[in-house]
Amino acid sequence: MHFQALVQAGCPLNVQDCDGQTAAHLLMREMNRITTASRDCNVVELPISIFHAIRSCNDLVNMNLHDIASRVRPHWQFACLCFLTARGADLSLIDRFGVSVLEGCLDERIRILLSDIMEKRPSGRFQRSCLPMTKATFVEFDPSGVTMCTFNCEDSQADVCFVPCGHRVVCKQCARSTPLRRCPLCYQLIAKAISDGVEVQIGAALSRTAAVSEEEQRRILAEEEIERIAAAAAKQAKLDAEREKLRELEELREKLAQLEMETSCTICMDARPSIVFNCGHTACSDCTPLLKSCHICRQAITKKQTLYA
């Protein structure tokens, strides 16, 4: 019922998606799926009776979808396809792959029937816009021309004309915020877009956003680099401090060893020196009686003096 309501309200039947396919293309794809499945399972395809039921309709153009579906039940896809064809769907439109609805049909009987319906329908009666309607313009839609933006941006007027195809399908706001390369209607490459005699830069808003994003990314990278350098400097400072502590500790150990040597007997290296010779060198009281000359400078010992701590 929603399908029929949209068509009766003036919804465009020949609008194409990004692949250039219309609603009739999608319905035909479903019919081909049924045909292929029937052949694979070796079952009877669409019975001849449903073709007779459609051909026997004297006023198919004015019939509603429910009446058509009741004649071909349960093949609702076939009913919708006949309904769209009778109401003005163009089955000769090709998609981006160069295939029209009739050319893509796998069942010759369906192709012949749809061609007959197209020939019998009144010419010029169903002139529809190539654009879908938005919710607010459902009742007030004017089928005489393209008026609304195909991107449904709050019912803005489609005031941008694409060159060279000449289609007017989007508003300036959507043109600036969408990276369009091809016309959404005919899928032809867009050389430029014109609105009120002034060229509109397609995707300009996205370019500014990308520039801001790039600047933000550079700032983040700079901050990360600063943090990395600071962390490396802190790590190096910590290593240098540890090395300095080790060096100072080693110096203290050397000084301690030197002091121990200076405060110990240079002969036994155990007792504290308590006797000083006339040459100035020292030794402990246990080692002194054995010496006749200084054990360091070899000078004859002529005088000994006791040291008191």
Tab-separated table of C-alpha atoms in Angstrom:
chain	number	residue	atom	x	y	z
A	1	MET	CA	0.000	0.000	0.000
A	2	HIS	CA	2.870	2.386	0.727
A	3	PHE	CA	4.325	1.538	-2.676
A	4	GLN	CA	1.099	2.514	-4.424
A	5	ALA	CA	0.644	5.643	-2.291
A	6	LEU	CA	4.067	6.943	-3.282
A	7	VAL	CA	3.400	6.390	-6.973
A	8	GLN	CA	-0.038	7.995	-6.869
A	9	ALA	CA	1.349	11.013	-5.014
A	10	GLY	CA	3.807	11.707	-7.821
A	11	CYS	CA	6.914	9.917	-6.652
A	12	PRO	CA	9.391	9.710	-9.568
A	13	LEU	CA	9.601	6.258	-11.087
A	14	ASN	CA	12.790	6.706	-13.081
A	15	VAL	CA	15.146	8.050	-10.431
A	16	GLN	CA	18.483	6.218	-10.510
A	17	ASP	CA	20.822	5.333	-7.682
A	18	CYS	CA	24.624	5.572	-7.696
A	19	ASP	CA	24.742	2.507	-9.968
A	20	GLY	CA	22.236	4.038	-12.374
A	21	GLN	CA	19.532	1.538	-11.421
A	22	THR	CA	15.856	2.383	-10.999
A	23	ALA	CA	13.173	0.632	-8.958
A	24	ALA	CA	12.334	-1.388	-12.071
A	25	HIS	CA	15.941	-2.608	-12.236
A	26	LEU	CA	15.707	-3.882	-8.664
A	27	LEU	CA	12.371	-5.608	-9.273
A	28	MET	CA	13.720	-7.237	-12.425
A	29	ARG	CA	16.707	-8.488	-10.462
A	30	GLU	CA	14.310	-10.190	-8.042
A	31	MET	CA	12.400	-11.716	-10.959
A	32	ASN	CA	15.658	-13.031	-12.430
A	33	ARG	CA	16.541	-14.558	-9.077
A	34	ILE	CA	13.227	-16.408	-9.015
A	35	THR	CA	13.698	-17.534	-12.621
A	36	THR	CA	17.223	-18.799	-11.951
A	37	ALA	CA	16.154	-20.621	-8.786
A	38	SER	CA	13.272	-22.275	-10.638
A	39	ARG	CA	15.536	-23.492	-13.412
A	40	ASP	CA	18.135	-24.810	-10.966
A	41	CYS	CA	15.474	-26.759	-9.067
A	42	ASN	CA	13.777	-28.038	-12.249
A	43	VAL	CA	10.411	-26.616	-11.220
A	44	VAL	CA	7.855	-24.743	-13.251
A	45	GLU	CA	8.653	-21.072	-13.681
A	46	LEU	CA	6.001	-18.386	-13.778
A	47	PRO	CA	2.776	-20.074	-14.910
A	48	ILE	CA	1.173	-18.972	-18.160
A	49	SER	CA	-2.001	-18.093	-16.262
A	50	ILE	CA	-0.490	-14.971	-14.693
A	51	PHE	CA	0.487	-13.648	-18.135
A	52	HIS	CA	-3.085	-14.215	-19.341
A	53	ALA	CA	-4.357	-12.482	-16.201
A	54	ILE	CA	-2.323	-9.352	-16.977
A	55	ARG	CA	-3.180	-9.344	-20.693
A	56	SER	CA	-6.879	-9.663	-19.890
A	57	CYS	CA	-6.845	-6.381	-17.945
A	58	ASN	CA	-8.632	-3.798	-20.059
A	59	ASP	CA	-7.530	-0.791	-18.007
A	60	LEU	CA	-4.210	-1.766	-16.452
A	61	VAL	CA	-3.127	1.878	-16.213
A	62	ASN	CA	-5.913	2.758	-13.782
A	63	MET	CA	-5.792	-0.452	-11.752
A	64	ASN	CA	-4.378	-0.273	-8.264
A	65	LEU	CA	-1.536	-2.466	-7.114
A	66	HIS	CA	-3.739	-4.615	-4.892
A	67	ASP	CA	-5.940	-5.686	-7.814
A	68	ILE	CA	-2.928	-6.520	-9.970
A	69	ALA	CA	-1.271	-8.484	-7.164
A	70	SER	CA	-4.441	-10.494	-6.556
A	71	ARG	CA	-4.351	-11.674	-10.184
A	72	VAL	CA	-0.719	-12.861	-10.095
A	73	ARG	CA	-0.476	-13.942	-6.453
A	74	PRO	CA	1.994	-14.839	-4.933
A	75	HIS	CA	4.382	-13.140	-7.373
A	76	TRP	CA	4.285	-9.648	-5.860
A	77	GLN	CA	7.522	-8.624	-7.619
A	78	PHE	CA	5.888	-9.292	-10.965
A	79	ALA	CA	2.810	-7.298	-9.899
A	80	CYS	CA	4.927	-4.297	-8.837
A	81	LEU	CA	6.883	-4.421	-12.088
A	82	CYS	CA	3.693	-4.405	-14.171
A	83	PHE	CA	2.252	-1.628	-12.001
A	84	LEU	CA	5.327	0.597	-12.457
A	85	THR	CA	5.442	-0.067	-16.193
A	86	ALA	CA	1.783	0.840	-16.600
A	87	ARG	CA	2.283	4.020	-14.558
A	88	GLY	CA	5.147	5.325	-16.663
A	89	ALA	CA	8.394	3.594	-15.658
A	90	ASP	CA	10.988	3.813	-18.433
A	91	LEU	CA	12.332	0.299	-18.953
A	92	SER	CA	14.847	1.479	-21.535
A	93	LEU	CA	16.990	3.354	-18.993
A	94	ILE	CA	20.423	1.793	-18.692
A	95	ASP	CA	22.458	1.503	-15.524
A	96	ARG	CA	26.173	2.193	-15.169
A	97	PHE	CA	26.872	-1.248	-16.613
A	98	GLY	CA	24.977	-0.384	-19.810
A	99	VAL	CA	22.052	-2.751	-19.148
A	100	SER	CA	18.407	-1.692	-19.340
A	101	VAL	CA	15.520	-3.342	-17.501
A	102	LEU	CA	14.311	-5.187	-20.591
A	103	GLU	CA	17.806	-6.250	-21.620
A	104	GLY	CA	18.452	-7.660	-18.160
A	105	CYS	CA	15.309	-9.807	-18.180
A	106	LEU	CA	16.018	-13.556	-18.312
A	107	ASP	CA	12.433	-14.573	-19.119
A	108	GLU	CA	11.427	-13.789	-22.695
A	109	ARG	CA	7.723	-13.892	-21.772
A	110	ILE	CA	8.167	-11.129	-19.191
A	111	ARG	CA	10.106	-9.014	-21.682
A	112	ILE	CA	7.360	-9.294	-24.304
A	113	LEU	CA	4.592	-8.555	-21.791
A	114	LEU	CA	6.306	-5.454	-20.415
A	115	SER	CA	6.984	-4.185	-23.927
A	116	ASP	CA	3.282	-4.559	-24.746
A	117	ILE	CA	2.312	-2.643	-21.596
A	118	MET	CA	4.684	0.193	-22.543
A	119	GLU	CA	3.172	0.415	-26.029
A	120	LYS	CA	-0.424	0.465	-24.769
A	121	ARG	CA	-0.043	3.038	-22.002
A	122	PRO	CA	-1.050	6.636	-22.881
A	123	SER	CA	1.908	8.710	-24.044
A	124	GLY	CA	2.697	11.924	-22.192
A	125	ARG	CA	0.387	11.155	-19.303
A	126	PHE	CA	3.060	10.217	-16.813
A	127	GLN	CA	5.670	12.974	-16.954
A	128	ARG	CA	7.468	12.770	-13.656
A	129	SER	CA	10.377	14.498	-12.024
A	130	CYS	CA	13.661	12.668	-11.934
A	131	LEU	CA	14.030	13.415	-8.215
A	132	PRO	CA	12.599	11.804	-5.077
A	133	MET	CA	10.289	13.827	-2.865
A	134	THR	CA	10.951	14.807	0.700
A	135	LYS	CA	8.471	14.327	3.489
A	136	ALA	CA	7.343	17.944	3.622
A	137	THR	CA	6.632	18.100	-0.123
A	138	PHE	CA	4.739	14.838	-0.368
A	139	VAL	CA	1.432	16.578	-1.063
A	140	GLU	CA	2.698	19.739	-2.733
A	141	PHE	CA	5.049	18.030	-5.183
A	142	ASP	CA	5.028	19.647	-8.600
A	143	PRO	CA	5.668	17.051	-11.341
A	144	SER	CA	6.225	19.706	-14.002
A	145	GLY	CA	9.920	20.073	-13.228
A	146	VAL	CA	12.788	19.387	-10.916
A	147	THR	CA	12.387	21.532	-7.818
A	148	MET	CA	13.733	19.739	-4.759
A	149	CYS	CA	17.228	18.643	-3.789
A	150	THR	CA	17.742	14.930	-4.321
A	151	PHE	CA	19.706	14.692	-1.061
A	152	ASN	CA	16.587	15.565	0.993
A	153	CYS	CA	18.285	18.379	2.884
A	154	GLU	CA	15.261	19.909	4.596
A	155	ASP	CA	13.389	20.501	1.323
A	156	SER	CA	15.953	22.850	-0.222
A	157	GLN	CA	15.462	23.839	-3.837
A	158	ALA	CA	17.685	22.155	-6.402
A	159	ASP	CA	19.332	25.286	-7.789
A	160	VAL	CA	22.655	23.844	-8.994
A	161	CYS	CA	23.002	22.863	-12.643
A	162	PHE	CA	25.648	20.333	-13.617
A	163	VAL	CA	27.737	20.823	-16.750
A	164	PRO	CA	27.703	19.226	-19.308
A	165	CYS	CA	24.659	17.021	-18.583
A	166	GLY	CA	22.479	19.974	-17.524
A	167	HIS	CA	20.656	18.151	-14.728
A	168	ARG	CA	19.518	20.162	-11.710
A	169	VAL	CA	19.387	17.741	-8.814
A	170	VAL	CA	21.067	19.289	-5.742
A	171	CYS	CA	21.106	22.550	-3.820
A	172	LYS	CA	24.177	24.726	-3.268
A	173	GLN	CA	24.613	23.550	0.309
A	174	CYS	CA	24.692	19.876	-0.676
A	175	ALA	CA	26.959	20.599	-3.652
A	176	ARG	CA	29.496	22.306	-1.401
A	177	SER	CA	29.346	19.593	1.263
A	178	THR	CA	29.341	16.511	-0.997
A	179	PRO	CA	32.337	15.238	-3.023
A	180	LEU	CA	30.345	14.629	-6.204
A	181	ARG	CA	32.243	13.472	-9.268
A	182	ARG	CA	29.305	12.251	-11.338
A	183	CYS	CA	25.729	13.387	-11.770
A	184	PRO	CA	23.456	11.300	-9.481
A	185	LEU	CA	20.890	11.109	-12.277
A	186	CYS	CA	22.814	10.182	-15.438
A	187	TYR	CA	26.148	9.214	-13.861
A	188	GLN	CA	28.025	11.500	-16.233
A	189	LEU	CA	31.237	13.140	-15.062
A	190	ILE	CA	30.701	16.682	-13.765
A	191	ALA	CA	32.915	19.334	-15.351
A	192	LYS	CA	31.545	22.144	-13.179
A	193	ALA	CA	28.409	23.238	-11.325
A	194	ILE	CA	26.535	26.499	-11.944
A	195	SER	CA	24.009	28.260	-9.702
A	196	ASP	CA	22.489	31.627	-10.698
A	197	GLY	CA	25.281	32.121	-13.215
A	198	VAL	CA	28.004	31.601	-10.596
A	199	GLU	CA	30.195	28.524	-10.427
A	200	VAL	CA	29.782	26.441	-7.278
A	201	GLN	CA	32.825	24.674	-5.894
A	202	ILE	CA	31.779	21.062	-5.354
A	203	GLY	CA	32.994	19.704	-2.028
A	204	ALA	CA	34.445	23.086	-0.971
A	205	ALA	CA	33.181	22.679	2.599
A	206	LEU	CA	34.844	19.290	2.810
A	207	SER	CA	38.086	20.813	1.512
A	208	ARG	CA	38.038	23.403	4.283
A	209	THR	CA	37.267	20.703	6.810
A	210	ALA	CA	40.113	18.613	5.427
A	211	ALA	CA	42.460	21.610	5.679
A	212	VAL	CA	41.441	22.178	9.284
A	213	SER	CA	41.845	18.498	9.995
A	214	GLU	CA	45.306	18.527	8.428
A	215	GLU	CA	46.311	21.539	10.534
A	216	GLU	CA	44.948	19.830	13.632
A	217	GLN	CA	46.854	16.696	12.728
A	218	ARG	CA	50.061	18.689	12.359
A	219	ARG	CA	49.480	20.275	15.759
A	220	ILE	CA	48.912	16.868	17.341
A	221	LEU	CA	52.044	15.505	15.686
A	222	ALA	CA	54.026	18.509	16.936
A	223	GLU	CA	52.749	17.961	20.474
A	224	GLU	CA	53.586	14.271	20.267
A	225	GLU	CA	57.090	15.121	19.021
A	226	ILE	CA	57.591	17.558	21.903
A	227	GLU	CA	56.424	14.939	24.386
A	228	ARG	CA	58.745	12.369	22.824
A	229	ILE	CA	61.735	14.722	22.987
A	230	ALA	CA	60.913	15.666	26.591
A	231	ALA	CA	60.622	12.002	27.582
A	232	ALA	CA	63.943	11.194	25.894
A	233	ALA	CA	65.617	14.151	27.628
A	234	ALA	CA	64.247	13.080	31.025
A	235	LYS	CA	65.472	9.535	30.452
A	236	GLN	CA	68.929	10.768	29.448
A	237	ALA	CA	69.081	13.072	32.488
A	238	LYS	CA	68.214	10.144	34.739
A	239	LEU	CA	70.965	8.033	33.184
A	240	ASP	CA	73.477	10.867	33.570
A	241	ALA	CA	72.520	11.302	37.233
A	242	GLU	CA	72.996	7.586	37.872
A	243	ARG	CA	76.394	7.657	36.151
A	244	GLU	CA	77.423	10.668	38.257
A	245	LYS	CA	76.406	8.874	41.439
A	246	LEU	CA	78.432	5.804	40.438
A	247	ARG	CA	81.457	7.974	39.648
A	248	GLU	CA	81.240	9.760	43.010
A	249	LEU	CA	80.887	6.426	44.789
A	250	GLU	CA	83.975	5.101	43.019
A	251	GLU	CA	85.944	8.194	44.014
A	252	LEU	CA	84.892	7.740	47.634
A	253	ARG	CA	86.015	4.130	47.556
A	254	GLU	CA	89.397	5.144	46.164
A	255	LYS	CA	89.815	7.809	48.849
A	256	LEU	CA	88.853	5.314	51.529
A	257	ALA	CA	91.413	2.841	50.227
A	258	GLN	CA	94.041	5.582	50.184
A	259	LEU	CA	93.224	6.540	53.742
A	260	GLU	CA	93.413	2.930	54.843
A	261	MET	CA	96.844	2.637	53.251
A	262	GLU	CA	98.014	5.846	54.889
A	263	THR	CA	96.780	4.787	58.335
A	264	SER	CA	98.157	1.196	58.213
A	265	CYS	CA	101.651	-0.173	58.576
A	266	THR	CA	103.205	-0.464	55.145
A	267	ILE	CA	104.964	-3.685	56.144
A	268	CYS	CA	102.301	-5.835	57.767
A	269	MET	CA	99.375	-3.790	56.423
A	270	ASP	CA	97.532	-4.572	59.632
A	271	ALA	CA	98.548	-2.542	62.683
A	272	ARG	CA	98.508	1.199	62.878
A	273	PRO	CA	101.943	2.887	62.500
A	274	SER	CA	103.315	3.984	65.901
A	275	ILE	CA	107.027	4.603	65.181
A	276	VAL	CA	108.474	7.307	62.926
A	277	PHE	CA	112.029	7.129	61.617
A	278	ASN	CA	114.518	9.906	61.081
A	279	CYS	CA	113.628	9.831	57.332
A	280	GLY	CA	109.963	10.504	58.110
A	281	HIS	CA	108.541	7.088	57.179
A	282	THR	CA	106.561	5.054	59.690
A	283	ALA	CA	105.959	1.481	60.804
A	284	CYS	CA	104.213	-0.339	63.611
A	285	SER	CA	105.910	-1.245	66.872
A	286	ASP	CA	105.912	-4.942	65.944
A	287	CYS	CA	107.750	-4.468	62.642
A	288	THR	CA	110.241	-1.757	63.746
A	289	PRO	CA	112.695	-3.966	65.776
A	290	LEU	CA	113.477	-5.981	62.675
A	291	LEU	CA	114.511	-2.960	60.613
A	292	LYS	CA	118.027	-1.470	60.359
A	293	SER	CA	117.216	0.699	57.348
A	294	CYS	CA	113.977	2.266	56.153
A	295	HIS	CA	111.930	-0.234	54.197
A	296	ILE	CA	110.809	2.531	51.842
A	297	CYS	CA	113.790	4.804	51.150
A	298	ARG	CA	116.574	2.414	52.363
A	299	GLN	CA	118.104	5.135	54.530
A	300	ALA	CA	119.843	3.971	57.682
A	301	ILE	CA	117.675	4.312	60.730
A	302	THR	CA	119.491	6.459	63.268
A	303	LYS	CA	116.538	7.688	65.225
A	304	LYS	CA	113.133	6.343	66.211
A	305	GLN	CA	110.319	8.288	67.813
A	306	THR	CA	107.044	6.965	69.165
A	307	LEU	CA	103.767	8.407	67.834
A	308	TYR	CA	100.856	8.916	70.186
A	309	ALA	CA	97.333	8.951	68.864
